[in-house]
Amino acid sequence: VTITATPKTNYQLMYWSDEPDNKTPELTRTISATADKTYTAYFGLKTYKITATPNDAEMGECSGFGTFQYGKTTTLIATPNTGYKFVKWNDGNTNASRTITVTANADYIATFEPIKYTIRFYNEGGTLLETKQVDYNTTPTYTGATPTKTATAQYTYTHSGWTPAIAIVTGAADYTATANFEYKIIKR
């Protein structure tokens, strides 16, 4: 005798009454009819896998993913690490925290990017030389004209670096040009 279990939409066969431990029950079974016997098919909602991953694990992390029954809701949360910001999910949603209803397997990718900070470079006299937006965790570079300091009757000056020393960006920063002096040679 062939018996068949037919699940309704969004349901799956969980097990037959005579095989409660079978993790992969067959919808159609052939059994021998040797005596009266009752077979009960047990159904449950289908389960689906939801994944949520960051585009770069250094920039942030995700939570709320897992395996869920059809129709259940879960809240996916994209949490940026220090110096980074959440931009969007791969489906275009721009909410870092969002609730989804599970209807199928789905993969979500959270896009993070570095926060940009304002970096300013000044001449030793306080004149602004250059302003730029620089990504967190990168080293800024000065690309403007060579800083100068007005010569005096006794000294000339050459650019020798920045105060403070240029460092990896962790926030907004100002740098001031420093100069070494050289004695002027005065002809008599």
Coordinates of C-alpha atoms in Angstrom, one line a residue:
V1 CA 0.0 0.0 0.0
T2 CA 1.3 3.5 -0.8
I3 CA 0.5 6.3 1.5
T4 CA 1.2 10.0 0.8
A5 CA 1.4 13.0 3.1
T6 CA 0.7 16.3 1.2
P7 CA 1.6 19.4 3.1
K8 CA -0.3 22.7 2.5
T9 CA 1.6 25.8 1.4
N10 CA 4.4 26.8 3.8
Y11 CA 4.1 23.6 5.8
Q12 CA 6.3 20.5 5.7
L13 CA 6.1 16.9 6.9
M14 CA 7.8 16.7 10.2
Y15 CA 7.5 13.0 10.8
W16 CA 5.2 9.9 10.6
S17 CA 3.7 8.5 13.8
D18 CA 5.7 5.3 13.4
E19 CA 9.0 7.1 12.8
P20 CA 9.0 10.0 15.2
D21 CA 12.9 10.2 15.2
N22 CA 13.2 10.3 11.4
K23 CA 14.8 13.7 10.5
T24 CA 14.1 13.3 6.8
P25 CA 10.7 11.7 6.4
E26 CA 9.5 10.7 3.0
L27 CA 6.2 12.2 1.7
T28 CA 5.3 9.0 -0.1
R29 CA 5.9 5.6 1.6
T30 CA 5.1 2.0 0.6
I31 CA 4.1 -0.2 3.5
S32 CA 3.0 -3.8 3.8
A33 CA -0.6 -4.3 4.8
T34 CA -0.4 -7.2 7.3
A35 CA -2.8 -5.9 9.9
D36 CA -5.0 -2.9 10.8
K37 CA -2.7 0.1 11.5
T38 CA -3.0 3.8 11.7
Y39 CA -0.4 6.2 10.3
T40 CA -0.5 9.8 11.2
A41 CA 1.5 12.5 9.3
Y42 CA 2.6 15.4 11.5
F43 CA 3.1 18.7 9.8
G44 CA 4.8 21.9 10.9
L45 CA 5.7 25.3 9.4
K46 CA 8.6 25.3 7.0
T47 CA 11.8 26.8 8.4
Y48 CA 14.1 29.2 6.5
K49 CA 17.6 30.4 7.0
I50 CA 18.2 34.1 7.3
T51 CA 21.8 35.3 7.2
A52 CA 23.1 38.8 7.9
T53 CA 26.7 39.7 7.4
P54 CA 28.8 42.9 7.2
N55 CA 30.6 43.9 4.0
D56 CA 33.7 44.1 6.1
A57 CA 34.0 42.6 9.6
E58 CA 36.5 45.3 10.7
M59 CA 33.8 47.9 10.1
G60 CA 30.8 46.4 11.9
E61 CA 28.7 43.4 12.8
C62 CA 25.2 42.1 12.4
S63 CA 22.7 40.3 14.7
G64 CA 19.2 38.8 14.4
F65 CA 20.0 36.1 11.8
G66 CA 19.2 32.4 12.2
T67 CA 16.7 29.7 11.3
F68 CA 13.1 30.7 11.7
Q69 CA 9.6 29.2 10.9
Y70 CA 7.6 30.7 8.1
G71 CA 5.8 33.8 9.0
K72 CA 7.9 34.6 12.1
T73 CA 9.6 38.0 12.4
T74 CA 13.1 38.8 13.3
T75 CA 14.9 42.1 13.8
L76 CA 18.2 42.4 11.9
I77 CA 20.6 44.9 13.5
A78 CA 23.7 46.3 11.8
T79 CA 26.1 47.8 14.4
P80 CA 29.1 49.8 13.2
N81 CA 32.4 49.6 15.0
T82 CA 34.1 52.8 16.3
G83 CA 35.0 55.0 13.4
Y84 CA 32.6 53.5 10.9
K85 CA 28.9 54.1 10.0
F86 CA 26.1 51.9 8.6
V87 CA 25.1 52.9 5.0
K88 CA 22.5 50.4 3.8
W89 CA 21.5 46.7 3.4
N90 CA 22.0 45.0 0.0
D91 CA 18.3 45.3 -0.8
G92 CA 18.5 49.1 -0.4
N93 CA 17.0 49.4 3.0
T94 CA 18.8 52.2 5.0
N95 CA 17.5 51.3 8.5
A96 CA 20.3 49.8 10.6
S97 CA 17.6 48.1 12.7
R98 CA 14.8 46.5 10.7
T99 CA 12.2 43.8 11.3
I100 CA 11.5 41.3 8.5
T101 CA 8.9 38.6 8.1
V102 CA 10.4 35.3 7.2
T103 CA 8.9 33.8 4.0
A104 CA 12.0 32.2 2.3
N105 CA 15.8 31.8 2.7
A106 CA 17.4 35.2 2.5
D107 CA 20.9 36.7 2.7
Y108 CA 21.3 40.3 3.9
I109 CA 24.6 42.2 3.7
A110 CA 25.1 45.3 5.7
T111 CA 27.3 47.9 4.1
F112 CA 29.5 50.0 6.4
E113 CA 32.0 52.7 5.5
P114 CA 34.6 54.8 7.4
I115 CA 33.5 58.0 8.9
K116 CA 35.2 61.0 7.3
Y117 CA 36.9 63.5 9.6
T118 CA 38.0 67.1 8.8
I119 CA 41.7 67.5 8.8
R120 CA 43.2 71.0 8.6
F121 CA 46.8 72.0 7.8
Y122 CA 48.0 75.4 8.9
N123 CA 51.2 77.5 8.2
E124 CA 53.2 78.3 11.3
G125 CA 51.7 81.8 11.3
G126 CA 48.1 80.4 11.5
T127 CA 47.2 80.7 7.8
L128 CA 45.0 77.8 6.7
L129 CA 46.8 75.9 3.9
E130 CA 44.5 72.9 3.2
T131 CA 41.3 71.3 4.5
K132 CA 40.3 67.7 3.6
Q133 CA 37.9 65.0 4.6
V134 CA 39.9 61.9 5.5
D135 CA 38.6 58.3 6.3
Y136 CA 38.8 57.0 9.8
N137 CA 41.9 54.7 10.3
T138 CA 43.9 56.2 7.4
T139 CA 46.9 58.5 7.5
P140 CA 46.3 61.9 6.0
T141 CA 48.7 63.5 3.6
Y142 CA 49.3 67.1 2.9
T143 CA 49.2 67.9 -0.8
G144 CA 49.2 71.7 -0.8
A145 CA 52.0 74.2 -1.4
T146 CA 55.2 73.9 0.7
P147 CA 54.6 75.7 4.0
T148 CA 56.7 78.9 4.5
K149 CA 57.8 81.1 7.3
T150 CA 59.0 84.7 6.6
A151 CA 62.7 85.1 6.9
T152 CA 64.1 87.5 9.4
A153 CA 67.3 89.6 9.3
Q154 CA 69.2 86.8 10.9
Y155 CA 67.4 83.6 9.9
T156 CA 65.8 81.8 6.9
Y157 CA 63.4 78.9 7.5
T158 CA 62.6 75.6 5.8
H159 CA 59.6 73.4 6.4
S160 CA 60.6 70.5 8.6
G161 CA 57.3 68.7 9.6
W162 CA 54.0 69.1 11.4
T163 CA 53.0 69.6 15.0
P164 CA 51.6 67.3 16.2
A165 CA 53.2 64.6 14.1
I166 CA 50.7 63.3 11.4
A167 CA 48.9 60.2 12.8
I168 CA 46.2 57.8 11.8
V169 CA 42.8 59.5 11.8
T170 CA 40.6 58.8 14.8
G171 CA 38.8 62.1 14.7
A172 CA 39.1 65.7 13.4
A173 CA 42.6 67.1 13.7
D174 CA 44.6 70.2 13.0
Y175 CA 48.3 70.2 12.1
T176 CA 50.6 73.2 12.1
A177 CA 53.7 73.4 9.9
T178 CA 57.1 73.6 11.8
A179 CA 60.2 75.1 10.4
N180 CA 64.0 74.8 11.0
F181 CA 66.0 77.9 10.9
E182 CA 69.2 78.5 9.1
Y183 CA 71.6 81.4 9.7
K184 CA 71.6 83.9 7.0
I185 CA 75.0 84.7 5.5
I186 CA 75.3 88.4 5.4
K187 CA 77.8 89.8 2.9
R188 CA 79.7 92.9 4.1

